[in-house]
DNA sequence: CCCAATTTGTTCGTATGTATA
DNA sequence: TTATACATACGAACAAATTGG
C-alpha cells in the first residue's frame, strides 16, 4: 500500500484517508474541472482498498458537490456551469421565488494593495497585491446588485479586465478552468445598511434607501480563501433565499 | 415482507422505502423526541432488509439531523436542546463571529384569524385561528431581534402564554415535546428595511435605522409548515451568518 | 436496432473494531 | 467481564444506464 505511508495520514479512518488522497489529486490538478476520474475499480486498485471503502470516500465528495457520479458514464469533477451550479452560490430570487440569471456590467478593474479588511479575509498581508473589480447585476432589466470583488494576485496571475468582460460562463467557472481554483464553499454574513450616493445611483434608488449587505469569503480545497466579495442589494423586488436542513 | 406493500411505495429504491417507513414512525409518534429507536439488527428484522440497506436509510436521516447515532449506545431521535441544535436555526452572531444565547422577553400573545400572509405561509385558510406572539431577544444585554411568531391553533391546541413564558428550553424544544412537532427544516428570505417607530423603540435605535428582515417558514415531516416568523434585526453589532457547501 | 463492454447503483452479507452500559 | 450497539472494511451478485460497435 505505497499510497498510504503514515506521513499522509489525515483522517482517522481508511475511507477518510482515501478521501484526502482524492482531494489532493483534485487540488494538485491531476483531475481537472469536467474530467472523468478513474473508475471505481481502478481507484480500488490504486489505493489498495475495497469497493465499499472507496465508495464511502466518493460518497462524501459527492455530498460536498465536488464530484458528480453518472451511472453508466463515470464520476466527474463538478464544474461551475450556469445550468447546474450557478444558483448554489447565487441566492437572490424574486419575491415570488422565481430565479433568473443576472445581466452583468463590469464597472471597474484595478490592481492595488489588499488593505486591512481584504487582507484579513483573504489571509494575505495587507500590502499584498490584489485585483479588485465591481459588477452591477441586473435582474429582468432592473439593476439590483452591486458586487465589489477582491482576489489575490498570487492566485490569479495575469488576470485581465478583458477576461472578466468576455467570459461566456460564470465567474467561478473562470476561476476554475483558467486558474485551477475550484470554489467549493462560501461563508456569508448579512447586514442591513443604507444606500450611499454612488450606490443609490447605480441601483436606481434614493440615497438612504435600505440595502442588504452581503460579506462573502469563497474557499477552495484546504479552506484556502480565493475571493472576498461585498454585495449591496436592493431588496425591493428581490430577496436573499436560504434553506436550513435537508 | 408485509411492511412493504405497494401502496406504501414512495421512493424508487428499497432503502428510500425504509427511510419513509422510518419517517412515518417518527411523524406518527411511535418514536418520540429523545427516544432510542430499535437497534439496527431489530430494524433489519422488522423491515426485512439487510444491514447495509438499513444503514443507508438511517445514514440519510442522520444527515438531515433527524436521527443521531451514538456508537455503543444506540440511535436516537434528535432533540431541540440548547447545546446541540440551537445554533442550527439561530444564525445571528456578533460581528467577530461569537455565538451567544439570547435573553428573551415575551411581548404579547393573542389568538386571532391567520390573515392572508400567515395563511399562505402556513398553508391554512386566512380565516383559520392562529396563535401569535412577539419575542424581543437581547444579546449580551442589547435588544437586537424582534420575532413575530405565528403558529396554527390546530397544530398547537391550547397553547398558552404561560407555556411560552415559563419554558426552560428552546421554543422548538417546546414544539417538539409538548406538541409532537419536530422542526426539521426552515426556509428563510432576507431583506433590508427601515425601523418603524415601535421597532425603533424596542431595539433602541433611531426610527428609519436599517434593519435586517427575515421571513421564515419552519417545517416538520412531510413538508408540513408549523410556524411563520418575521424577524427584525439590528445589525449594528450582530449579523446573519450563513455557510454554503460542506 | 441490437449486442457487448464498461461504469455506477443497489442489495445482500460477513468479519472485525470500538464504544457503552 | 460480558453483552449490546454502532463503525469500519471487506467483497459478491445483480440491476440500470451509457457507450461504441
Coordinates of C-alpha atoms (C1' of nucleotides) in Angstrom, one line a residue:
Chain A
X1 CA 0.0 0.0 0.0
X2 CA 2.6 2.5 -1.1
X3 CA -0.1 5.3 -1.3
X4 CA -0.7 5.2 2.4
X5 CA 2.5 5.9 4.2
X6 CA 1.9 7.4 7.7
X7 CA 3.1 10.9 6.8
X8 CA 0.0 11.3 4.6
X9 CA -2.3 10.4 7.5
X10 CA -5.0 13.0 8.0
X11 CA -8.3 11.3 8.9
X12 CA -8.8 8.6 11.5
X13 CA -10.3 6.0 9.2
X14 CA -9.2 4.4 5.9
X15 CA -12.0 5.9 3.9
X16 CA -11.2 9.4 5.1
X17 CA -7.6 8.8 4.1
X18 CA -8.8 7.9 0.7
X19 CA -11.0 11.0 0.6
X20 CA -8.0 13.2 1.4
X21 CA -5.8 11.5 -1.2
X22 CA -8.5 12.2 -3.7
X23 CA -8.8 15.8 -2.6
X24 CA -5.0 16.1 -3.1
X25 CA -5.4 14.7 -6.6
X26 CA -8.0 17.4 -7.2
X27 CA -6.1 20.3 -5.6
X28 CA -2.9 19.4 -7.4
X29 CA -4.7 19.4 -10.7
X30 CA -4.3 15.7 -11.6
X31 CA -8.1 15.7 -12.1
X32 CA -9.4 18.9 -13.6
X33 CA -12.8 20.5 -13.9
X34 CA -15.1 18.4 -16.0
X35 CA -12.7 15.5 -16.2
X36 CA -13.9 12.0 -15.7
X37 CA -11.8 10.4 -12.9
X38 CA -10.7 6.8 -13.0
X39 CA -13.4 4.2 -12.5
X40 CA -14.2 2.8 -9.0
X41 CA -12.5 -0.4 -9.9
X42 CA -9.2 1.4 -10.9
X43 CA -9.3 3.6 -7.8
X44 CA -9.7 0.5 -5.7
X45 CA -6.5 -0.9 -7.3
X46 CA -4.7 2.4 -7.0
X47 CA -5.5 2.9 -3.3
X48 CA -5.5 -0.8 -2.4
X49 CA -8.9 -0.7 -0.8
X50 CA -12.3 -2.4 -1.3
X51 CA -15.1 -1.1 -3.4
X52 CA -17.1 -0.3 -0.2
X53 CA -14.4 1.8 1.3
X54 CA -13.7 3.6 -2.0
X55 CA -17.4 4.4 -2.5
X56 CA -17.7 5.8 1.0
X57 CA -14.9 8.2 0.3
X58 CA -16.5 9.2 -3.0
X59 CA -19.9 9.5 -1.3
X60 CA -18.6 12.3 0.8
X61 CA -17.0 14.2 -2.1
X62 CA -20.3 13.9 -4.0
X63 CA -22.2 15.2 -1.0
X64 CA -19.9 18.2 -0.9
X65 CA -20.6 18.9 -4.6
X66 CA -17.0 18.3 -5.5
X67 CA -17.6 15.2 -7.6
X68 CA -20.6 14.1 -9.6
X69 CA -21.5 10.5 -10.4
X70 CA -23.3 9.4 -13.5
X71 CA -24.4 5.8 -13.7
X72 CA -23.0 4.1 -16.7
X73 CA -20.7 7.0 -17.6
X74 CA -18.3 7.6 -14.7
X75 CA -17.5 10.0 -11.9
X76 CA -16.7 13.6 -12.9
X77 CA -15.1 16.7 -11.3
X78 CA -18.0 19.1 -10.8
X79 CA -17.9 22.2 -12.9
X80 CA -19.3 25.7 -12.2
X81 CA -21.6 26.0 -15.2
X82 CA -24.7 28.1 -15.4
X83 CA -27.1 25.3 -15.6
X84 CA -26.2 23.2 -12.5
X85 CA -24.2 25.2 -10.1
X86 CA -25.0 28.9 -10.5
X87 CA -27.8 29.0 -8.0
X88 CA -25.8 27.2 -5.5
X89 CA -23.9 30.4 -4.8
X90 CA -26.4 33.0 -6.2
X91 CA -29.2 33.2 -3.6
X92 CA -31.0 36.2 -4.9
X93 CA -34.6 35.4 -6.0
X94 CA -37.7 37.4 -6.8
X95 CA -40.2 37.9 -4.0
X96 CA -42.3 35.3 -5.7
X97 CA -39.4 32.9 -5.5
X98 CA -38.5 32.9 -9.2
X99 CA -34.9 32.5 -10.2
X100 CA -33.4 34.4 -13.1
X101 CA -29.9 34.8 -14.4
X102 CA -28.5 38.3 -14.0
X103 CA -27.1 40.5 -16.8
X104 CA -23.6 41.8 -15.9
X105 CA -22.0 45.2 -16.3
X106 CA -18.3 45.4 -15.3
X107 CA -17.8 48.8 -13.7
X108 CA -14.1 48.9 -12.8
X109 CA -10.9 46.9 -12.6
X110 CA -7.7 47.7 -10.8
X111 CA -4.7 46.2 -9.2
X112 CA -3.9 47.5 -5.7
X113 CA -2.7 46.5 -2.2
X114 CA -5.2 44.4 -0.4
X115 CA -5.7 46.7 2.6
X116 CA -6.7 45.6 6.1
X117 CA -10.1 44.1 5.6
X118 CA -9.5 42.2 2.3
X119 CA -6.1 41.1 3.6
X120 CA -7.7 39.6 6.7
X121 CA -10.4 37.9 4.8
X122 CA -8.1 36.5 2.1
X123 CA -5.5 35.6 4.7
X124 CA -2.7 37.6 3.0
X125 CA -0.7 40.6 4.0
X126 CA -2.5 44.0 3.8
X127 CA 0.3 45.1 1.4
X128 CA -0.1 42.1 -0.9
X129 CA -1.4 42.9 -4.3
X130 CA -5.0 42.1 -5.2
X131 CA -7.3 42.6 -8.2
X132 CA -10.4 44.4 -7.5
X133 CA -13.4 44.8 -9.7
X134 CA -17.0 45.8 -9.5
X135 CA -20.0 44.2 -11.2
X136 CA -23.5 45.6 -11.4
X137 CA -26.1 42.8 -11.8
X138 CA -29.4 43.4 -13.4
X139 CA -32.4 41.1 -12.9
X140 CA -35.1 41.3 -15.5
X141 CA -33.7 44.6 -16.6
X142 CA -33.6 46.2 -13.1
X143 CA -30.1 46.9 -11.6
X144 CA -30.3 45.0 -8.3
X145 CA -26.9 44.0 -7.0
X146 CA -23.5 45.7 -6.8
X147 CA -20.7 43.3 -6.3
X148 CA -17.3 44.5 -5.1
X149 CA -14.9 41.6 -5.7
X150 CA -11.3 41.2 -4.5
X151 CA -9.0 38.3 -5.4
X152 CA -5.3 37.8 -4.6
X153 CA -2.8 38.4 -7.5
X154 CA -0.8 35.3 -6.4
X155 CA -3.7 33.0 -7.1
X156 CA -4.8 34.9 -10.3
X157 CA -1.6 35.7 -12.0
X158 CA -2.1 38.0 -15.0
X159 CA -5.9 38.3 -14.6
X160 CA -7.2 40.9 -17.1
X161 CA -10.3 43.1 -17.3
X162 CA -10.7 41.6 -20.8
X163 CA -11.0 38.0 -19.3
X164 CA -13.7 39.2 -16.9
X165 CA -15.6 41.1 -19.6
X166 CA -15.5 38.4 -22.3
X167 CA -16.2 35.3 -20.3
X168 CA -19.2 33.4 -21.5
X169 CA -19.8 31.4 -18.3
X170 CA -19.9 32.1 -14.6
X171 CA -17.2 33.9 -12.7
X172 CA -16.5 30.8 -10.7
X173 CA -16.2 28.8 -13.9
X174 CA -13.4 31.2 -15.0
X175 CA -11.7 30.8 -11.6
X176 CA -11.9 27.0 -12.1
X177 CA -10.9 26.5 -15.7
X178 CA -8.4 29.4 -16.1
X179 CA -6.8 29.4 -12.7
X180 CA -7.5 25.9 -11.4
X181 CA -9.3 27.3 -8.3
X182 CA -12.5 25.4 -7.6
X183 CA -14.8 27.3 -5.2
X184 CA -16.4 24.6 -3.1
X185 CA -17.7 26.6 -0.1
X186 CA -18.6 30.1 0.9
X187 CA -19.2 31.9 4.2
X188 CA -21.6 34.8 4.1
X189 CA -22.5 37.4 6.7
X190 CA -25.5 39.6 6.1
X191 CA -26.4 43.0 7.4
X192 CA -28.8 45.9 6.6
X193 CA -27.5 49.2 5.6
X194 CA -28.4 52.5 3.8
X195 CA -27.6 53.3 0.2
X196 CA -24.8 55.8 -0.3
X197 CA -25.0 58.3 -3.1
X198 CA -23.0 56.2 -5.6
X199 CA -24.8 53.0 -4.7
X200 CA -28.1 54.8 -5.0
X201 CA -27.2 56.0 -8.5
X202 CA -26.2 52.5 -9.6
X203 CA -29.2 50.8 -8.2
X204 CA -31.7 53.4 -9.2
X205 CA -32.9 54.1 -5.6
X206 CA -33.0 57.1 -3.4
X207 CA -29.9 57.7 -1.2
X208 CA -30.6 56.3 2.3
X209 CA -32.8 53.5 0.9
X210 CA -32.3 50.3 2.8
X211 CA -29.9 47.8 1.1
X212 CA -29.0 44.3 2.1
X213 CA -25.2 43.9 2.6
X214 CA -23.5 40.5 2.0
X215 CA -19.9 39.9 3.0
X216 CA -18.7 36.7 1.4
X217 CA -15.5 34.7 1.5
X218 CA -15.2 31.9 -1.1
X219 CA -12.9 29.0 -0.4
X220 CA -11.3 26.2 -2.4
X221 CA -9.8 23.0 -1.2
X222 CA -8.0 23.0 2.2
X223 CA -10.0 26.1 3.3
X224 CA -7.9 28.4 1.1
X225 CA -9.7 31.7 0.6
X226 CA -9.8 32.7 -3.1
X227 CA -12.3 35.6 -3.2
X228 CA -13.6 38.4 -0.9
X229 CA -16.8 39.9 -2.0
X230 CA -19.1 42.6 -0.7
X231 CA -22.5 42.8 -2.3
X232 CA -25.1 45.6 -2.0
X233 CA -28.6 44.5 -2.9
X234 CA -31.9 46.4 -3.4
X235 CA -34.5 44.1 -1.9
X236 CA -37.5 46.0 -3.2
X237 CA -38.3 43.2 -5.7
X238 CA -35.7 40.6 -4.8
X239 CA -34.5 38.9 -1.7
X240 CA -31.9 36.5 -0.3
X241 CA -33.1 33.0 -0.1
X242 CA -31.7 30.4 2.3
X243 CA -32.7 27.0 3.4
X244 CA -31.7 25.2 6.6
X245 CA -31.7 21.5 6.9
X246 CA -32.4 18.8 4.3
Chain B
X1 CA -42.3 -8.5 3.5
X2 CA -45.6 -7.4 5.0
X3 CA -44.2 -3.9 5.7
X4 CA -43.6 -3.2 2.0
X5 CA -47.0 -3.4 0.2
X6 CA -47.0 -1.4 -2.9
X7 CA -49.4 1.2 -1.6
X8 CA -46.7 2.5 0.7
X9 CA -44.3 2.9 -2.2
X10 CA -42.8 6.4 -2.2
X11 CA -39.1 6.1 -3.1
X12 CA -37.7 4.3 -6.1
X13 CA -35.3 2.1 -4.1
X14 CA -35.6 -0.2 -1.2
X15 CA -33.6 2.0 1.2
X16 CA -35.7 5.0 0.4
X17 CA -38.8 2.9 1.2
X18 CA -37.3 2.1 4.5
X19 CA -36.4 5.7 5.1
X20 CA -40.0 6.7 4.5
X21 CA -41.3 4.0 6.8
X22 CA -39.0 5.3 9.5
X23 CA -40.2 8.9 8.8
X24 CA -43.7 7.6 9.2
X25 CA -42.8 6.0 12.6
X26 CA -41.4 9.4 13.6
X27 CA -44.3 11.6 12.4
X28 CA -46.9 9.2 13.9
X29 CA -45.1 9.5 17.3
X30 CA -44.1 5.8 17.6
X31 CA -40.5 7.2 18.2
X32 CA -40.5 10.4 20.2
X33 CA -38.0 13.1 20.8
X34 CA -35.0 11.8 22.7
X35 CA -36.1 8.2 22.4
X36 CA -33.7 5.5 21.4
X37 CA -35.0 3.7 18.4
X38 CA -34.7 -0.1 17.9
X39 CA -31.2 -1.4 17.1
X40 CA -30.1 -1.8 13.6
X41 CA -30.4 -5.6 14.0
X42 CA -34.0 -5.3 15.1
X43 CA -34.9 -2.8 12.4
X44 CA -33.4 -5.2 9.8
X45 CA -35.8 -7.9 11.1
X46 CA -38.7 -5.5 11.2
X47 CA -38.3 -4.3 7.7
X48 CA -36.9 -7.5 6.3
X49 CA -33.8 -5.9 4.8
X50 CA -30.0 -6.3 5.2
X51 CA -27.9 -4.3 7.5
X52 CA -26.4 -2.4 4.6
X53 CA -29.7 -1.2 3.3
X54 CA -31.0 -0.3 6.7
X55 CA -27.8 1.7 7.4
X56 CA -28.2 3.6 4.1
X57 CA -31.7 4.7 5.2
X58 CA -30.5 5.7 8.6
X59 CA -27.5 7.5 7.1
X60 CA -29.8 9.9 5.3
X61 CA -31.9 10.6 8.4
X62 CA -28.7 11.3 10.3
X63 CA -27.5 13.6 7.6
X64 CA -30.8 15.5 7.9
X65 CA -30.3 15.9 11.6
X66 CA -33.4 13.9 12.3
X67 CA -31.6 11.0 14.0
X68 CA -28.4 10.8 15.9
X69 CA -26.2 7.8 16.2
X70 CA -24.0 7.0 19.2
X71 CA -21.6 4.2 18.9
X72 CA -22.2 1.6 21.7
X73 CA -25.4 3.3 22.8
X74 CA -27.9 3.3 20.0
X75 CA -29.7 5.6 17.6
X76 CA -31.8 8.5 19.0
X77 CA -34.4 10.9 17.8
X78 CA -32.7 14.3 17.7
X79 CA -34.0 16.8 20.2
X80 CA -34.0 20.6 20.0
X81 CA -31.9 21.3 23.1
X82 CA -29.8 24.4 23.7
X83 CA -26.5 22.7 23.5
X84 CA -26.6 20.9 20.2
X85 CA -29.4 22.3 18.0
X86 CA -30.0 25.9 18.9
X87 CA -27.5 27.4 16.5
X88 CA -28.7 25.3 13.7
X89 CA -31.7 27.6 13.4
X90 CA -30.4 30.7 15.2
X91 CA -27.9 32.3 12.7
X92 CA -27.3 35.6 14.5
X93 CA -23.7 36.1 15.5
X94 CA -21.6 39.0 16.7
X95 CA -19.5 40.8 14.1
X96 CA -16.5 39.0 15.5
X97 CA -18.3 35.6 14.8
X98 CA -19.0 34.8 18.5
X99 CA -22.2 33.0 19.3
X100 CA -24.2 33.8 22.4
X101 CA -27.6 32.7 23.7
X102 CA -30.3 35.4 23.7
X103 CA -32.3 36.5 26.7
X104 CA -36.0 36.5 25.9
X105 CA -38.8 38.9 26.6
X106 CA -42.3 37.9 25.6
X107 CA -44.1 41.0 24.5
X108 CA -47.6 39.8 23.5
X109 CA -49.7 36.8 23.0
X110 CA -53.1 36.5 21.2
X111 CA -55.4 34.2 19.3
X112 CA -56.7 35.6 16.0
X113 CA -57.5 34.7 12.4
X114 CA -54.4 34.0 10.3
X115 CA -54.9 36.6 7.7
X116 CA -53.7 36.5 4.1
X117 CA -49.9 36.3 4.6
X118 CA -49.7 33.9 7.5
X119 CA -52.5 31.8 6.0
X120 CA -50.5 31.4 2.8
X121 CA -47.2 30.6 4.5
X122 CA -48.8 28.1 6.9
X123 CA -51.0 26.7 4.2
X124 CA -54.2 27.2 6.1
X125 CA -57.3 29.4 5.4
X126 CA -56.9 33.1 6.1
X127 CA -59.8 32.7 8.5
X128 CA -58.3 29.8 10.4
X129 CA -57.3 30.7 14.0
X130 CA -53.6 31.1 14.9
X131 CA -51.6 32.0 18.0
X132 CA -49.4 35.0 17.5
X133 CA -46.7 36.2 19.9
X134 CA -43.8 38.5 19.9
X135 CA -40.4 38.0 21.4
X136 CA -37.7 40.5 21.9
X137 CA -34.2 38.9 22.0
X138 CA -31.3 40.5 23.8
X139 CA -27.7 39.5 23.1
X140 CA -25.2 40.5 25.7
X141 CA -27.7 42.9 27.2
X142 CA -28.5 44.6 23.9
X143 CA -32.0 44.2 22.5
X144 CA -31.2 43.0 18.9
X145 CA -34.0 40.9 17.5
X146 CA -37.8 41.2 17.4
X147 CA -39.6 38.0 16.5
X148 CA -43.2 38.0 15.4
X149 CA -44.3 34.4 15.5
X150 CA -47.4 32.8 14.2
X151 CA -48.5 29.2 14.6
X152 CA -51.8 27.4 13.7
X153 CA -54.2 26.6 16.5
X154 CA -54.9 23.2 15.0
X155 CA -51.3 22.1 15.5
X156 CA -50.9 23.8 18.9
X157 CA -54.2 23.1 20.7
X158 CA -54.5 25.0 23.9
X159 CA -51.2 26.8 23.7
X160 CA -50.9 29.4 26.5
X161 CA -48.8 32.5 27.1
X162 CA -47.7 30.8 30.4
X163 CA -46.2 27.8 28.5
X164 CA -44.2 30.2 26.3
X165 CA -43.1 32.3 29.3
X166 CA -42.0 29.5 31.6
X167 CA -40.3 27.2 29.2
X168 CA -36.8 26.3 30.2
X169 CA -35.6 25.2 26.9
X170 CA -35.8 26.4 23.3
X171 CA -39.0 27.2 21.5
X172 CA -38.6 24.4 19.1
X173 CA -38.0 22.1 22.0
X174 CA -41.4 23.1 23.3
X175 CA -43.0 22.5 19.9
X176 CA -41.3 19.0 19.9
X177 CA -42.0 17.7 23.3
X178 CA -45.4 19.3 24.1
X179 CA -47.0 19.2 20.6
X180 CA -45.0 16.4 18.9
X181 CA -44.0 18.8 16.1
X182 CA -40.3 18.3 15.2
X183 CA -38.9 21.2 13.2
X184 CA -36.5 19.7 10.7
X185 CA -36.2 22.4 8.1
X186 CA -36.6 26.1 7.6
X187 CA -36.8 28.4 4.6
X188 CA -35.7 31.9 5.1
X189 CA -35.9 35.0 2.9
X190 CA -34.0 38.1 3.9
X191 CA -34.5 41.8 3.0
X192 CA -33.3 45.1 4.2
X193 CA -35.8 47.6 5.7
X194 CA -36.1 50.7 7.9
X195 CA -37.1 50.7 11.5
X196 CA -40.7 51.8 12.2
X197 CA -41.4 53.8 15.4
X198 CA -42.3 50.8 17.5
X199 CA -39.5 48.7 16.2
X200 CA -37.0 51.5 16.9
X201 CA -38.3 51.8 20.5
X202 CA -37.9 48.1 21.1
X203 CA -34.4 47.8 19.6
X204 CA -33.1 51.1 20.9
X205 CA -32.3 52.6 17.5
X206 CA -33.5 55.7 15.7
X207 CA -36.6 55.4 13.6
X208 CA -35.5 54.8 10.0
X209 CA -32.4 52.9 11.0
X210 CA -31.7 50.0 8.7
X211 CA -33.0 46.6 10.0
X212 CA -32.5 43.2 8.6
X213 CA -35.8 41.4 7.9
X214 CA -36.1 37.6 8.0
X215 CA -39.2 35.8 6.8
X216 CA -39.1 32.2 7.9
X217 CA -41.3 29.2 7.5
X218 CA -40.4 26.2 9.7
X219 CA -41.4 22.7 8.5
X220 CA -41.8 19.4 10.2
X221 CA -42.1 16.0 8.5
X222 CA -43.8 15.8 5.1
X223 CA -43.1 19.5 4.5
X224 CA -45.9 20.5 6.8
X225 CA -45.4 24.2 7.9
X226 CA -45.7 24.6 11.6
X227 CA -44.5 28.2 12.2
X228 CA -44.4 31.5 10.3
X229 CA -42.0 34.0 11.7
X230 CA -40.9 37.5 10.8
X231 CA -37.7 38.8 12.5
X232 CA -36.4 42.3 12.6
X233 CA -32.7 42.6 13.5
X234 CA -30.4 45.5 14.4
X235 CA -27.2 44.5 12.6
X236 CA -25.1 47.2 14.2
X237 CA -23.3 44.7 16.3
X238 CA -24.7 41.4 15.1
X239 CA -25.2 39.8 11.7
X240 CA -26.7 36.9 10.0
X241 CA -24.3 34.1 9.3
X242 CA -24.7 31.5 6.5
X243 CA -22.4 28.9 5.0
X244 CA -22.8 27.3 1.6
X245 CA -21.4 23.9 0.8
X246 CA -19.7 21.4 3.1
Chain C
dC1 C1' -31.7 -2.0 -33.7
dC2 C1' -29.3 -5.0 -31.0
dC3 C1' -25.2 -6.6 -28.5
dA4 C1' -21.3 -6.4 -25.6
dA5 C1' -18.4 -3.9 -22.6
dT6 C1' -18.0 -0.6 -19.1
dT7 C1' -19.5 2.0 -15.1
dT8 C1' -22.2 3.3 -11.3
dG9 C1' -26.3 1.9 -8.2
dT10 C1' -28.5 -1.3 -5.1
dT11 C1' -28.8 -5.1 -2.1
dC12 C1' -27.0 -8.7 0.1
dG13 C1' -24.0 -10.4 3.7
dT14 C1' -19.6 -11.4 6.9
dA15 C1' -15.8 -10.2 9.9
dT16 C1' -13.8 -7.3 13.0
dG17 C1' -13.1 -3.0 15.7
dT18 C1' -14.7 0.4 19.1
dA19 C1' -17.7 2.5 22.5
dT20 C1' -21.1 1.9 26.1
dA21 C1' -23.8 0.1 29.8
Chain D
dT1 C1' -16.3 -9.1 32.2
dT2 C1' -19.9 -9.6 29.2
dA3 C1' -23.4 -8.3 26.1
dT4 C1' -25.1 -4.9 23.1
dA5 C1' -24.8 -1.4 19.6
dC6 C1' -22.8 1.2 16.1
dA7 C1' -18.5 1.8 12.9
dT8 C1' -15.4 0.2 9.5
dA9 C1' -13.8 -2.7 5.9
dC10 C1' -14.3 -6.3 3.0
dG11 C1' -16.5 -8.2 -1.1
dA12 C1' -20.2 -10.8 -4.2
dA13 C1' -24.1 -10.6 -7.2
dC14 C1' -27.1 -8.4 -9.9
dA15 C1' -29.5 -4.1 -11.8
dA16 C1' -29.6 0.0 -14.6
dA17 C1' -27.6 3.4 -17.6
dT18 C1' -24.4 4.5 -21.1
dT19 C1' -21.3 4.0 -24.9
dG20 C1' -19.5 2.2 -29.1
dG21 C1' -19.5 -1.3 -32.5

